[in-house]
Coordinates of C-alpha atoms in Angstrom, one line a residue:
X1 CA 113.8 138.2 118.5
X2 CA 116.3 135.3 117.2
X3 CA 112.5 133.5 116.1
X4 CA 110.8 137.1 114.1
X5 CA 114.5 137.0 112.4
X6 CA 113.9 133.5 110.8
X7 CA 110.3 133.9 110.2
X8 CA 111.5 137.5 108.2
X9 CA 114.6 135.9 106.4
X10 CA 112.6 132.4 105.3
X11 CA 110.7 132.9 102.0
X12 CA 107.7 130.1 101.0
X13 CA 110.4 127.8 99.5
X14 CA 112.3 128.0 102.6
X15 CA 109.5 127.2 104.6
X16 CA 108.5 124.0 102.8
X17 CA 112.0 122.4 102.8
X18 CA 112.4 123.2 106.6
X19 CA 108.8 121.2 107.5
X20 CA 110.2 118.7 105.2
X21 CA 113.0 117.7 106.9
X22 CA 111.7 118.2 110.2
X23 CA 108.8 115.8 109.3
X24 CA 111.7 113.6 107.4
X25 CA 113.3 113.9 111.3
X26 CA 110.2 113.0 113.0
X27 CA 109.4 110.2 110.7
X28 CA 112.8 108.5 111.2
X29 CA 112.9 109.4 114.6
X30 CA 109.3 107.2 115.5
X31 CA 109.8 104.6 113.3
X32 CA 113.6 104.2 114.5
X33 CA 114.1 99.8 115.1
X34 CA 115.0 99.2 118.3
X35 CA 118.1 97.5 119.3
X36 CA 118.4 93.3 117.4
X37 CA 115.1 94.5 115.4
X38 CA 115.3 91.9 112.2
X39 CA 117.5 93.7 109.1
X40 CA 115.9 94.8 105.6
X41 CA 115.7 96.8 102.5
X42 CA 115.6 100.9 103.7
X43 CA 112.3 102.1 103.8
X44 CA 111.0 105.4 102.2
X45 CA 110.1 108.1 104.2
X46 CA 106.9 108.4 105.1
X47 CA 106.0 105.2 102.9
X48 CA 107.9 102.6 103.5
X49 CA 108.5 99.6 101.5
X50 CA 105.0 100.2 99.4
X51 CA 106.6 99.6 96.4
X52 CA 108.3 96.4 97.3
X53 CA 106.2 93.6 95.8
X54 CA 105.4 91.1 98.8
X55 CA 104.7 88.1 96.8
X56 CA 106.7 84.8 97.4
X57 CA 109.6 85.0 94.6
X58 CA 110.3 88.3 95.9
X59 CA 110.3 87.7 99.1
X60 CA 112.6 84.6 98.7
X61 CA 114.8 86.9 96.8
X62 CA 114.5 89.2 99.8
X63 CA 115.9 86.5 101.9
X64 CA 118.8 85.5 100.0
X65 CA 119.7 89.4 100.9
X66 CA 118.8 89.5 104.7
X67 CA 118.5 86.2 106.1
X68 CA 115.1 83.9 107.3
X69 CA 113.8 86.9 109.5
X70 CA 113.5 90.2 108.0
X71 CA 111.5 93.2 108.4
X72 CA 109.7 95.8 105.9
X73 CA 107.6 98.4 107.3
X74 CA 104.4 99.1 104.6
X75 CA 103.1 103.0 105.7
X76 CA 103.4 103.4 109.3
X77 CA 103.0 99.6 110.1
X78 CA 106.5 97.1 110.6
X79 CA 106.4 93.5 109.7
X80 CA 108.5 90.3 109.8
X81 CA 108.8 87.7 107.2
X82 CA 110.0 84.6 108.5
X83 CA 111.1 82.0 105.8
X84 CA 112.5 78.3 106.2
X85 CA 111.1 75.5 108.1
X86 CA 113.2 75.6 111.3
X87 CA 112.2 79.9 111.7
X88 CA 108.6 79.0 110.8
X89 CA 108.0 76.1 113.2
X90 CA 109.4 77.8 115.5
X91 CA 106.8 81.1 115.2
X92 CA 103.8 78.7 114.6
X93 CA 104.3 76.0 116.7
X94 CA 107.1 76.4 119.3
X95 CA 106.2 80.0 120.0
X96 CA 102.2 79.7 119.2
X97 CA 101.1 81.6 122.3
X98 CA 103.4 84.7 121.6
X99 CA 101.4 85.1 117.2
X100 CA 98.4 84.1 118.6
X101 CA 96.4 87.0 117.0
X102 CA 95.5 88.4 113.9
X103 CA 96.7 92.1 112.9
X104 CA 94.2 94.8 111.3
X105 CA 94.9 94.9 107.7
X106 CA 92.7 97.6 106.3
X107 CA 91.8 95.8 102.9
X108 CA 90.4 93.1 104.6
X109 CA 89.1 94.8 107.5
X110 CA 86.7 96.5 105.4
X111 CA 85.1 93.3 104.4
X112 CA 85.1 90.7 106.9
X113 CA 85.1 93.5 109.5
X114 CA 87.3 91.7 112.4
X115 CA 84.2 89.0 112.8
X116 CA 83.8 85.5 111.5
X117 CA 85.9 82.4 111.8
X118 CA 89.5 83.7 109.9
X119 CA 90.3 87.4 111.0
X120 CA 88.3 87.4 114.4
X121 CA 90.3 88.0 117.6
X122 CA 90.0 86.7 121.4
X123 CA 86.5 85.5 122.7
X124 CA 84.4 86.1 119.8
X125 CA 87.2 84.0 117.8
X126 CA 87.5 81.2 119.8
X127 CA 83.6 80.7 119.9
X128 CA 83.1 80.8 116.5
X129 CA 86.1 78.7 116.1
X130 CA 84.6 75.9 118.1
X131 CA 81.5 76.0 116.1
X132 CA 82.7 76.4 112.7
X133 CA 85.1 73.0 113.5
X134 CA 81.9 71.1 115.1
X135 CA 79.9 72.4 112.3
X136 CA 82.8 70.7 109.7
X137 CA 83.0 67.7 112.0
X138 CA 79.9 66.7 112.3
X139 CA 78.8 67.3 108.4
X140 CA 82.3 66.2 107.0
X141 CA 82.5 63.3 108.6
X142 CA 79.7 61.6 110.6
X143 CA 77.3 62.4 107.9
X144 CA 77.7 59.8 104.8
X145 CA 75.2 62.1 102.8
X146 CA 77.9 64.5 102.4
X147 CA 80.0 61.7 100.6
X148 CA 77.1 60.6 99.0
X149 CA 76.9 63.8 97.3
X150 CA 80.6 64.3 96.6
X151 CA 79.9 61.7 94.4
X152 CA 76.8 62.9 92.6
X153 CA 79.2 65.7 92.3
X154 CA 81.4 63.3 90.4
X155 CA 78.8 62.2 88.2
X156 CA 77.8 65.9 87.2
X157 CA 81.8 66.7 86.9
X158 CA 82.4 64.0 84.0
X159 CA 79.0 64.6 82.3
X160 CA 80.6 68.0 81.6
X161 CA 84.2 67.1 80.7
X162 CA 82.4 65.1 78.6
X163 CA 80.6 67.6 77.2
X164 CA 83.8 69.4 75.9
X165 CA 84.8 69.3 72.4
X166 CA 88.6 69.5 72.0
X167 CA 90.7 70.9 74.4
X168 CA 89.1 73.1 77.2
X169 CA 90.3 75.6 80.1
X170 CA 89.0 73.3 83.1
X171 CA 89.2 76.0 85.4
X172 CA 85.3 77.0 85.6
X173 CA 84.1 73.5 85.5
X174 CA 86.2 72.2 88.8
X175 CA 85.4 76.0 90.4
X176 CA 81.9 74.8 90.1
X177 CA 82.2 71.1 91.6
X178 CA 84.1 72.2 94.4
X179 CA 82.3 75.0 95.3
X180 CA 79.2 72.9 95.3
X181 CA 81.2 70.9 97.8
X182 CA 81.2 73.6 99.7
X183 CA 78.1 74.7 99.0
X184 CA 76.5 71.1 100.5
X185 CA 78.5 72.5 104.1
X186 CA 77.0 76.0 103.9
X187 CA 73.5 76.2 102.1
X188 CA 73.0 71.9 102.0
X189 CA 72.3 72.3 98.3
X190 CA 74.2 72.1 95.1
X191 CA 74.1 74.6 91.8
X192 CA 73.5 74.2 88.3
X193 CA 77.1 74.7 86.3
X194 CA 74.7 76.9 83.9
X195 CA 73.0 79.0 87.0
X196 CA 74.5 82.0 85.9
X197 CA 74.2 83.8 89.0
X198 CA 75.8 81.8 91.2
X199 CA 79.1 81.3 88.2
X200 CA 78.8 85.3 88.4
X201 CA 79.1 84.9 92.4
X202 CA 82.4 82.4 91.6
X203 CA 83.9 84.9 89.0
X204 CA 83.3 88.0 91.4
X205 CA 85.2 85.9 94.2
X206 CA 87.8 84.5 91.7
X207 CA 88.4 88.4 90.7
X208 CA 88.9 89.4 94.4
X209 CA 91.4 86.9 95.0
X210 CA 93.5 87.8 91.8
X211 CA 93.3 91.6 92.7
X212 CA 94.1 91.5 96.6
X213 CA 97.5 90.6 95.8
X214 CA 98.2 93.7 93.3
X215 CA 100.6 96.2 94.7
X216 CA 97.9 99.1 93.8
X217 CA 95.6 97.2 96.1
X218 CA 97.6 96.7 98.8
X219 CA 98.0 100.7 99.0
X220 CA 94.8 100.8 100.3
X221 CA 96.5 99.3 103.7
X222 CA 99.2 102.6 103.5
X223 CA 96.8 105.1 103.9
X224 CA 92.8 103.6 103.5
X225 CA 91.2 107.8 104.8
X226 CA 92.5 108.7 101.7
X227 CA 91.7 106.1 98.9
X228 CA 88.9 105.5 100.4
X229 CA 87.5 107.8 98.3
X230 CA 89.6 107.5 95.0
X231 CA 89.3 104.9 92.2
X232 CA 91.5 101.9 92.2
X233 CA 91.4 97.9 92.0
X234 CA 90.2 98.1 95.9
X235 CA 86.9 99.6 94.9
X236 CA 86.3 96.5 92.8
X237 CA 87.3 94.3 95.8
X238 CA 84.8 96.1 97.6
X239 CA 82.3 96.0 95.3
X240 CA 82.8 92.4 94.6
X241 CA 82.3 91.6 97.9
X242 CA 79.0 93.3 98.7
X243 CA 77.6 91.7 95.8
X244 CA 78.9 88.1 97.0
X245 CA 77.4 89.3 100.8
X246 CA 74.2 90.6 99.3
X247 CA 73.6 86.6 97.9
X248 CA 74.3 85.0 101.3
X249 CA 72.0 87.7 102.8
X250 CA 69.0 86.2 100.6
X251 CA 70.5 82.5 101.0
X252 CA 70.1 83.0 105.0
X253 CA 67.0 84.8 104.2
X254 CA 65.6 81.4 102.7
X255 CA 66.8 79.9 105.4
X256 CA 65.0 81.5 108.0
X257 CA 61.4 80.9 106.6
X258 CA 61.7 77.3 107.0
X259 CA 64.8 77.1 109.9
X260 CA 63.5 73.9 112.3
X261 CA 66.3 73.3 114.8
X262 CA 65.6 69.8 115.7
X263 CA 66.6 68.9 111.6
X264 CA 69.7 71.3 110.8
X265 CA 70.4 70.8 107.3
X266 CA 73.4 72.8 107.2
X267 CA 76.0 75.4 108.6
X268 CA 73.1 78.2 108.1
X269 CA 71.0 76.2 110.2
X270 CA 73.3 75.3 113.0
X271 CA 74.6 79.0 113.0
X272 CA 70.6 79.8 113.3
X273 CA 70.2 77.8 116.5
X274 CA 73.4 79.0 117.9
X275 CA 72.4 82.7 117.5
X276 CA 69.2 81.6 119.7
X277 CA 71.5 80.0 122.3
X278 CA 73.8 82.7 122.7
X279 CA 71.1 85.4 122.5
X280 CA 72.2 86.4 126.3
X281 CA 76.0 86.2 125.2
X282 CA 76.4 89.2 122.3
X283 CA 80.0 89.0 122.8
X284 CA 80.3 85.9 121.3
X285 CA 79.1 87.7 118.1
X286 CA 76.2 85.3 117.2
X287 CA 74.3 87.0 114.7
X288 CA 73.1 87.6 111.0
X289 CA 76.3 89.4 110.0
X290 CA 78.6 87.1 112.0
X291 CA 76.8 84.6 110.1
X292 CA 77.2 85.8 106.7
X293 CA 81.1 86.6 107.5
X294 CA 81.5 83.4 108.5
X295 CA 79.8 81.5 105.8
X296 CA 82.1 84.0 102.9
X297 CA 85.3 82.9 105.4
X298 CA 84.3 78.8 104.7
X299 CA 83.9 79.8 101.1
X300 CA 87.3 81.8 100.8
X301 CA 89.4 79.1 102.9
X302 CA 87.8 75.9 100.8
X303 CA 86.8 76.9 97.2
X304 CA 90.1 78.4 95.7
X305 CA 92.6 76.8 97.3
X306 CA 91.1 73.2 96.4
X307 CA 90.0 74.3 93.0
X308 CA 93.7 75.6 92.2
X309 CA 95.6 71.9 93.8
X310 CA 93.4 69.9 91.7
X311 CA 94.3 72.0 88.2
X312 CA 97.9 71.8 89.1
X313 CA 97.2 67.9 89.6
X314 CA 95.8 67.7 86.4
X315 CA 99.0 69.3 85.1
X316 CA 101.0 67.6 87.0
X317 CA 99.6 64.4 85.8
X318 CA 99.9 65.2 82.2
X319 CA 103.2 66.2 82.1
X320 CA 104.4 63.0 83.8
X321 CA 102.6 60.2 82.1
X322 CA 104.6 58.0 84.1
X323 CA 103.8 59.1 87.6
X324 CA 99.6 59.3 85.6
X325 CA 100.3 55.6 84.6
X326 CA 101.0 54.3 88.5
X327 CA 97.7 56.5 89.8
X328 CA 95.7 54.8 87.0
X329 CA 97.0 51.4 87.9
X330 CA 96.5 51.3 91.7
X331 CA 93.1 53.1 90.9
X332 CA 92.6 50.0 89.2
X333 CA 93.7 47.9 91.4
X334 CA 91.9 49.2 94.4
X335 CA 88.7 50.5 93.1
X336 CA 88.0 48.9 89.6
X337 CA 85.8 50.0 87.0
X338 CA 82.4 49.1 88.6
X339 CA 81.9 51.4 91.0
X340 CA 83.1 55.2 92.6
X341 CA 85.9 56.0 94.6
X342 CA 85.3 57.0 98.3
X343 CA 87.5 58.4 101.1
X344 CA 88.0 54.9 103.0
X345 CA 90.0 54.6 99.4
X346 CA 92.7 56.2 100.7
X347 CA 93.8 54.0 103.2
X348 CA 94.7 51.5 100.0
X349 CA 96.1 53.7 98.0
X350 CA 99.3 55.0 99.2
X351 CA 100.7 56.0 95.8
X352 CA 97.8 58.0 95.4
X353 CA 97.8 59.3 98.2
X354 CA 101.3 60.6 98.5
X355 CA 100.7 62.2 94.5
X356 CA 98.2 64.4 96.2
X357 CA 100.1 65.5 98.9
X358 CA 103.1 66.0 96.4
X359 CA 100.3 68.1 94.3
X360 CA 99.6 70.7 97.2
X361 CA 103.7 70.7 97.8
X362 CA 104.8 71.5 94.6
X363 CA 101.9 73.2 93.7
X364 CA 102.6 76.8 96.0
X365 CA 98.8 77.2 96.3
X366 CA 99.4 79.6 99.1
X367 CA 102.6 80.9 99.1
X368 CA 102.4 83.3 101.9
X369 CA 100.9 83.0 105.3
X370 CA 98.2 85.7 106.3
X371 CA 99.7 87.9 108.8
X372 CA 99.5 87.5 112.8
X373 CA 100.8 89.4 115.6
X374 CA 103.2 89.3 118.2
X375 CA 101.1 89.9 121.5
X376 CA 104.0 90.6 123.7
X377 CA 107.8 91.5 123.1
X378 CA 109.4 88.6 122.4
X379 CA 112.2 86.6 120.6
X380 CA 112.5 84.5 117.5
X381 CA 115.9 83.5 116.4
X382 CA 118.6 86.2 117.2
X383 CA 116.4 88.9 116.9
X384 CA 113.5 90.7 119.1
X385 CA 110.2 91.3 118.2
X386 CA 108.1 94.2 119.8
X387 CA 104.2 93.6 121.0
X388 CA 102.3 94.9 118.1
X389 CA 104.7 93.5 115.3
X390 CA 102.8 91.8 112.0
X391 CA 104.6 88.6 111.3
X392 CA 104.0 86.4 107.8
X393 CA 105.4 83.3 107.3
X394 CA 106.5 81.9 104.1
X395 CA 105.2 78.9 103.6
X396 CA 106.4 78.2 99.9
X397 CA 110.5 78.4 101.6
X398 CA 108.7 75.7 103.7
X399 CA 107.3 72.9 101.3
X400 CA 111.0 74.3 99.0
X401 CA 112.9 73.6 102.2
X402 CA 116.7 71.8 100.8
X403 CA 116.9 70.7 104.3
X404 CA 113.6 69.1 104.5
X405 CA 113.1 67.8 100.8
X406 CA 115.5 65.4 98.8
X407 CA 114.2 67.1 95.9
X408 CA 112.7 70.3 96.7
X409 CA 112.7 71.7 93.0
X410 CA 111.2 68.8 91.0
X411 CA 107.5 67.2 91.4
X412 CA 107.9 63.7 93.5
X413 CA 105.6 61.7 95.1
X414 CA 108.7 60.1 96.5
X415 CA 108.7 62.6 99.4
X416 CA 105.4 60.7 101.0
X417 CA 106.1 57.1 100.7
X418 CA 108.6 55.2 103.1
X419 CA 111.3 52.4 102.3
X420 CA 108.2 50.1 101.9
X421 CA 106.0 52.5 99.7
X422 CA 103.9 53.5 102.1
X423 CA 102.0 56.4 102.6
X424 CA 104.5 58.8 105.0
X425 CA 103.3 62.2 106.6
X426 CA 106.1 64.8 106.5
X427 CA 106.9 67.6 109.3
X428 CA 107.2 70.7 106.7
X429 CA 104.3 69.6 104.8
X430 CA 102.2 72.9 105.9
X431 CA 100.5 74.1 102.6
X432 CA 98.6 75.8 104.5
X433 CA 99.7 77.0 107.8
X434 CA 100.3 75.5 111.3
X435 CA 99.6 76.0 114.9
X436 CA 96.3 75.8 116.5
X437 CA 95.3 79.3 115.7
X438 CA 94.7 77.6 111.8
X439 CA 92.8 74.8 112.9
X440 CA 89.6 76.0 110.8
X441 CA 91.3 77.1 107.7
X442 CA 93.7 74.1 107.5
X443 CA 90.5 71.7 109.0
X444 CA 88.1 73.7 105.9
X445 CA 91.0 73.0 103.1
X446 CA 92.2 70.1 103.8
X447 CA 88.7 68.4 104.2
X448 CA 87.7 69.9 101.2
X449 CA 90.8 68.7 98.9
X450 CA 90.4 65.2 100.4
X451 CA 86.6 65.2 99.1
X452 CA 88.3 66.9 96.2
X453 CA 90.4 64.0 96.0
X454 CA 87.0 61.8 94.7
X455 CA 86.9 64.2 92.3
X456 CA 90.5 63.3 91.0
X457 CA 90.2 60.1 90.9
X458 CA 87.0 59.8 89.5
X459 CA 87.8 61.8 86.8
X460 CA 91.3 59.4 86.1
X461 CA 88.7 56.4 86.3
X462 CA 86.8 57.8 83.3
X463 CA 89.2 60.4 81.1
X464 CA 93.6 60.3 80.0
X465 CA 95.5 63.5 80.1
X466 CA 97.7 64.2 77.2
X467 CA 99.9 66.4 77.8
X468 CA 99.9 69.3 75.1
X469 CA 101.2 72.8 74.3
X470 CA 97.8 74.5 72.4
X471 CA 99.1 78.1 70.5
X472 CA 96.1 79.9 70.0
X473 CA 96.1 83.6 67.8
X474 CA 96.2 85.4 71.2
X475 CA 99.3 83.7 72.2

């Protein structure tokens, strides 16, 4: 009775504001925090904090507002930023076992499809984890051909600074040289800085990595049924993607027609034999498209990240001729003018040594942390954490720490050397991550921007930087 009366008094409009605020009731209702849940900005129904921009000036604004752990909840999903060295150490290293696993973030998902080396989970994670860091091992560092081609690398890298006339955006030319680095791990060959399909590859990667980060990209992760099948900057991602895929399917494919397992040239060929080993293991996920996921995950944890440190060192370098002047001196010092630098270098060249590290400091190249999960409820700081909770950490508030750095907001290779101006490692220095879960990508990076550190120096061996403010009719 009491029911036909509503049902006969409510009109259409009626109707549509009552299942509005009944789905406004359940919405709050299942996404209610529990009790010492981290603090932060009110969500929108249904939505969340979609249109909060998570990049790291925001976020450190964020903090300012709600302290070193807070929460935002993106669609359906809740996550924790943790910012500061003390929070972060504690979640990646003190508390490693409790963020030991990566969450399912639908962008990403889509491409490396939960396999590979970087957003792999469990037993197929930790077996292609122990391969990939053999594999870097073993070709990194026992192999002196490796080094050996670094500095052929060199040799092609000033040939084409060289080639410049007048000032020049060095960004392509250092994509190329270290991504042929990277290409000597994966495919044991270098390209051509003129092959135009493989700088088409680079740029297609280069425009994925500048896109990912766009709020109309990251809507994709609120609700990925539906734009799924609209336009938007995620259908480029995903188109970018399958074309870079499509090129390590052929690469492999070259591979396999003249793969001899007793001479691995490569990652490709070590992957090869290891797919024949674990044949009678699938779960370890040995196979053609593991293979290619790992080989884009070495390519995305190595090319940009070294690429970008070196172009702010060249930056760096040319807006502080003083701090230029000392490199170019102990350059001299150590290596001369008669032959190429190499990595036993380093151990000689403190001053050097500690620029670079300042370079990667100062230079934010990954601001933000890619997001793990807590595997159990658990507690970090005052506040609890449910099993299932995304965590990112903030690694720019780490390396811009006041309490860790005597000068957090100015570029100074003063924060590596000691009393006696020697080369000193630094606890918050994590410009990449920390924990044992990051092994590879911190292992891939920071191999890759030590070879990259040839590069540097060769290229102070042979060319000054002026530094220079060019206004062109665009600007």
């Amino acid at each position: 009775m009491i029911l036909q009366f509503i049902y006969e008094s409510f009109d259409f409009k009626s109707w549509i504001i009552l299942s509005f605020v009944l789905l406004l009731l359940v919405d709050l209702i299942k996404y209610r925090n529990p009790s010492r849940f981290p603090p932060g900005p009110w969500p929108l129904p249904f939505l969340g904090n979609v249109f909060t921009e998570i990049d790291f000036r925001n976020v450190n604004k964020l903090a300012e507002v709600y302290g070193n752990i807070f929460s935002l909840r993106v669609g359906s999903e809740k996550m924790i930023i943790v910012s500061g060295y003390k929070m972060v150490k504690e979640a990646l290293i003190t508390q490693i076992d409790s963020f030991v696993e990566r969450p399912i973030v639908p962008l990403f998902h889509k491409v490396f499809k939960g396999i590979g080396t970087i957003l792999s989970n469990g037993y197929l994670w930790r077996m292609h984890r122990k391969f990939a860091v053999s594999h870097l091992r073993t070709f990194g560092d026992g192999k002196k051909s490796l080094e050996l081609r670094i500095q052929q690398e060199c040799v092609h890298l000033c040939n084409a600074f060289r080639a410049e006339k007048g000032p020049f955006n060095p960004m392509v030319t250092l994509n190329s040289a270290v991504s042929n680095i990277i290409s000597c791990l994966i495919f044991g060959q270098r390209f051509d800085y003129h092959d135009e399909y493989y700088q088409r590859i680079l740029r297609l990667d280069t425009e994925c990595i500048q896109l990912i980060g766009s709020p109309r990209a990251q809507l994709y992760n609120v609700c990925p049924w539906l734009l799924e099948y609209l336009p938007g900057p995620h259908q480029t991602i995903f188109s970018n993607y399958k074309q870079i895929t499509d090129f390590l399917r052929g690469e492999i494919s070259k591979h396999r027609e003249d793969w001899d397992p007793s001479n691995p040239r490569d990652l490709i060929d070590n992957y090869l034999t290891e797919m024949e080993k674990k044949k009678s293991d699938p779960e370890a996920g040995f196979n053609i498209e593991g293979l290619v996921v790992t080989c884009l995950d070495l390519i995305e944890a190595g090319t940009e990240t070294a690429t970008t440190t070196l172009r702010w060192g060249l930056l760096f370098m040319m807006k502080y001729p003083e701090i230029q002047e000392k490199v170019h001196e102990e350059i001299d010092r150590v290596i001369g003018q008669s032959r190429q630098p190499c990595l036993a270098d380093r151990v000689d060249m403190p001053y050097t040594e500690a620029v670079i590290h300042e370079m990667q400091r100062f230079g934010d190249v990954v601001p933000l942390g890619f997001p793990k999960k807590a595997v159990k409820d658990t507690k970090l700081g005052e506040y609890f954490i449910p099993k299932g909770t995304s965590i990112t950490v903030n690694l720019s508030s780490v390396l811009h720490d006041p309490n860790e750095w005597e000068t957090p907001d100015t570029f100074n290779p003063g924060h590596f050397l000691n009393e006696n101006g020697q080369f000193q490692k630094r606890d918050a220095f994590l410009p990449f991550s920390a924990g044992n879960v990051q092994k590879y990508h911190l292992m891939t990076s920071q191999k890759v921007i030590c070879l990259g550190l040839i590069l540097f120096i060769d290229l102070y061996l042979h060319f000054p930087f002026l530094y220079k403010i060019i206004y062109t009719n665009k600007q």
